[in-house]
Tab-separated table of C-alpha atoms in Angstrom:
chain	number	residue	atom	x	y	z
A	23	UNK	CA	14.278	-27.349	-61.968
A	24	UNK	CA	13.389	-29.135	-65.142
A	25	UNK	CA	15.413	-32.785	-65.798
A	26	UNK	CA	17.781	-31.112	-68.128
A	27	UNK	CA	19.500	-29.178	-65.294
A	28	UNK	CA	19.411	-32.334	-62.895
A	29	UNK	CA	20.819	-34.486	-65.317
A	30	UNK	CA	24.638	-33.097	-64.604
A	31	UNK	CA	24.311	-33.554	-61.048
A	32	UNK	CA	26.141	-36.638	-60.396
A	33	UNK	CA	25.998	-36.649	-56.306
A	34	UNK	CA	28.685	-36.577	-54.035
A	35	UNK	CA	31.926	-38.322	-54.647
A	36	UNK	CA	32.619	-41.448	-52.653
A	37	UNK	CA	35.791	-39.768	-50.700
A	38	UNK	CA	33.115	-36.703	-50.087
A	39	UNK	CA	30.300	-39.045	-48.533
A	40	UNK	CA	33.778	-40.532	-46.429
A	41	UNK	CA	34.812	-37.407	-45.201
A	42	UNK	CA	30.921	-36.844	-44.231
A	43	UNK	CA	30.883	-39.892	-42.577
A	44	UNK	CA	34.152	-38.953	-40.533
A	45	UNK	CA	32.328	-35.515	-39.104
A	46	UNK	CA	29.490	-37.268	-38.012
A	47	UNK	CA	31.499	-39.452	-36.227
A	48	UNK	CA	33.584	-37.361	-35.031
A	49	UNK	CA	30.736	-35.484	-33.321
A	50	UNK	CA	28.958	-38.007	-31.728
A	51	UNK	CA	32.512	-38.784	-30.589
A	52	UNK	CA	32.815	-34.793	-28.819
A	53	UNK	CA	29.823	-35.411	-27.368
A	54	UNK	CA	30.462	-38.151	-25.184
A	55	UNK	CA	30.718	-37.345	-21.529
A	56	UNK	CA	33.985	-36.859	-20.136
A	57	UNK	CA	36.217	-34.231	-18.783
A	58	UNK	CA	37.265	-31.474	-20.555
A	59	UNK	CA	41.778	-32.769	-20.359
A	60	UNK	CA	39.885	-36.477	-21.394
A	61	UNK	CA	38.475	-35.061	-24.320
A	62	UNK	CA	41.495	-32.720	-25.431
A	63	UNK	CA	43.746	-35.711	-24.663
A	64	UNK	CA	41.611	-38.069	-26.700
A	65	UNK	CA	41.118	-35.281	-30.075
A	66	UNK	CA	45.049	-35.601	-29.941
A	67	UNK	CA	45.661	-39.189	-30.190
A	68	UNK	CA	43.013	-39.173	-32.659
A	69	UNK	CA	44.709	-36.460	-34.815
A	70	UNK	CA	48.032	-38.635	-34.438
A	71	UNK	CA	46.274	-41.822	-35.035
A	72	UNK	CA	44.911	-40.460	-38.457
A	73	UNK	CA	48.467	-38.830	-39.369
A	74	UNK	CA	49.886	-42.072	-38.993
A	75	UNK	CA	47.263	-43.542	-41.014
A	76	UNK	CA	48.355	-41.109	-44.081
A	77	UNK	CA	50.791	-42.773	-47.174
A	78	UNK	CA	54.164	-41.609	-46.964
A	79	UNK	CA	54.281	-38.153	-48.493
A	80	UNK	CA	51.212	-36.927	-46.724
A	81	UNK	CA	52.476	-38.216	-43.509
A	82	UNK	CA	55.457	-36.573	-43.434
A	83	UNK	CA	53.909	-33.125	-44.266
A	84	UNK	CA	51.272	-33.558	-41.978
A	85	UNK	CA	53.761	-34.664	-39.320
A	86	UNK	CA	55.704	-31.611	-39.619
A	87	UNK	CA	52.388	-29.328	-39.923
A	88	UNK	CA	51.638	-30.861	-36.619
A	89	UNK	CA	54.521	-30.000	-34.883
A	90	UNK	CA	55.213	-26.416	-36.455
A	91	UNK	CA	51.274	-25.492	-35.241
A	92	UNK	CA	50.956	-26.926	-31.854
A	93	UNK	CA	54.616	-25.353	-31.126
A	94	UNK	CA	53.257	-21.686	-32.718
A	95	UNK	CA	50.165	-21.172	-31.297
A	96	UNK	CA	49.621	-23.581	-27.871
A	97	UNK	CA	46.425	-22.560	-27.683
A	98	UNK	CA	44.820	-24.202	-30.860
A	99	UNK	CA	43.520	-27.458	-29.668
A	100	UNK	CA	44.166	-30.505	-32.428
A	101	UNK	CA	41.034	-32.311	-33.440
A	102	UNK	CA	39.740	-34.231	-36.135
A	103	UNK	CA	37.679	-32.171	-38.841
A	104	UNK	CA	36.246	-33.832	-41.729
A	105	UNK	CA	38.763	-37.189	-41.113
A	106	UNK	CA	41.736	-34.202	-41.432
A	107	UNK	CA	43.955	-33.120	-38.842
A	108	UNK	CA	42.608	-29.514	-37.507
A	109	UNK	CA	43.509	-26.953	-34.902
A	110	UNK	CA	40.964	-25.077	-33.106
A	111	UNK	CA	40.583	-22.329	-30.867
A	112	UNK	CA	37.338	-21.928	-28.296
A	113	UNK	CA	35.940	-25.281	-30.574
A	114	UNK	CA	36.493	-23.406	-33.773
A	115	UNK	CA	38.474	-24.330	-36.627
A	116	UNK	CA	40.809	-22.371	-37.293
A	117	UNK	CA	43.735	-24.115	-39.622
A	118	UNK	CA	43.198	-27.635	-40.994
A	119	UNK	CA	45.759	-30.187	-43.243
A	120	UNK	CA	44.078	-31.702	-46.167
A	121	UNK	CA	46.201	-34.910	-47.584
A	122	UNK	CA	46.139	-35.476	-50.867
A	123	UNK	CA	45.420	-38.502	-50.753
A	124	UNK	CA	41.855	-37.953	-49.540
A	125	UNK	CA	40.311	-36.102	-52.600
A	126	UNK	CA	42.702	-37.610	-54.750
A	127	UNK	CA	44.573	-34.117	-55.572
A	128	UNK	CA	47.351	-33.601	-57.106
A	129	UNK	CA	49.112	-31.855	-53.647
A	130	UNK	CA	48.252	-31.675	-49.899
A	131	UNK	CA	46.948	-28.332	-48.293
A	132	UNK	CA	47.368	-26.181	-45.193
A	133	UNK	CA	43.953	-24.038	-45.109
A	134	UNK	CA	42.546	-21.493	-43.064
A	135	UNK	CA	38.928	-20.747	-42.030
A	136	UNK	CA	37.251	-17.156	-41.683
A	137	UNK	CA	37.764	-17.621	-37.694
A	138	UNK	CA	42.154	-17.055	-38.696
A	139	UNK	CA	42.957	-13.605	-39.018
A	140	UNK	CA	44.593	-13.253	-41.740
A	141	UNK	CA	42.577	-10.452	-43.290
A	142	UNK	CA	44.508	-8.193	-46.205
A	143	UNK	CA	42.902	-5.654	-47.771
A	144	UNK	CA	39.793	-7.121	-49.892
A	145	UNK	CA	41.675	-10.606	-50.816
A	146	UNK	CA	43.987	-12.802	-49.118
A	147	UNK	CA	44.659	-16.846	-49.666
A	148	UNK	CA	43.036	-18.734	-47.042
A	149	UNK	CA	44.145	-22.330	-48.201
A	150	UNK	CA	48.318	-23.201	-49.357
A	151	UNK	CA	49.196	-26.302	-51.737
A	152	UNK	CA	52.364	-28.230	-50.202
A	153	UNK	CA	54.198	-30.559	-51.843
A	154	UNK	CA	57.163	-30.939	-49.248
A	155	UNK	CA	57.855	-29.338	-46.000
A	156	UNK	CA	61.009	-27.279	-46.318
A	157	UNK	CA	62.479	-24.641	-43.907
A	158	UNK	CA	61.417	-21.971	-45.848
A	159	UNK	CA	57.953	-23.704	-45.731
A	160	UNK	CA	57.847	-24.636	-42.174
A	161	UNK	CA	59.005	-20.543	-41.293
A	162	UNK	CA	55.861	-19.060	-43.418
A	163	UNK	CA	53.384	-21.762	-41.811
A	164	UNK	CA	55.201	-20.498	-38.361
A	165	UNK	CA	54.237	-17.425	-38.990
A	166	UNK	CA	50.468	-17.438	-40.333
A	167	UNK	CA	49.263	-19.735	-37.866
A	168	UNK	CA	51.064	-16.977	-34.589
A	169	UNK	CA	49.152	-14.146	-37.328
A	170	UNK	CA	45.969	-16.284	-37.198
A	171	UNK	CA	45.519	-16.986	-33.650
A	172	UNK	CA	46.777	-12.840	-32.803
């Protein structure tokens, strides 16, 4: 590469380098001995721990996020994920809440990763902007997280 095309390349933001920070910690944490109801136990207060951490807005979403995904699908296991609250199933993401707060965005999201099956056709979103948890909201996250997990 000549200097020219380096010289755009600012690095990674300081909330990125954060949020890289958070994973690492988060699996040296995982690997720590312990039984396997210790660990899931722990990954849960952690994921409450950080929701409570959240401003105002964000916690409330994430809150309610919380509660609508580990009442739809039992089986997803909460964990932290990048500093985020995420669900996983066999130790795979598979649905994750992004504050806004922690880029700095203008909204929170609810995402999906390539293990949720939410495949339609060639194109489908895998990633939702929230602003507020309504009922209408909480129903449609109700029902891609029992879709993903099917």
């Amino acid at each position: 590469m000549s200097s020219t095309e380096n010289s755009n390349y600012e690095g990674f933001t300081a909330e990125e380098r954060a949020a890289m920070k958070e994973h690492a910690q988060e699996q040296k944490k995982a690997a720590r001995r312990g039984s396997r109801a210790d660990k899931a136990a722990e990954a849960e207060r952690d994921v409450l721990a950080k929701i409570a951490e959240m401003q105002d807005s964000d916690r409330i979403m994430a809150e309610r996020v919380h509660a609508i995904v580990t009442a739809s699908a039992p089986a997803l296991a909460p964990k932290l994920w990048y500093g985020m609250p995420a669900y996983a199933l066999d130790g795979k993401i598979v649905c994750h809440f992004q504050p806004a707060a922690k880029f700095k965005t203008r909204y929170a999201t609810f995402g999906f990763s390539d293990q949720a099956k939410l495949d339609e056709g060639a194109m489908w979103p895998a990633a939702f902007a929230l602003t507020e948890v309504t009922a209408e909201v909480e129903a449609r996250i109700d029902a891609l997280v029992k879709r993903a997990v099917s």
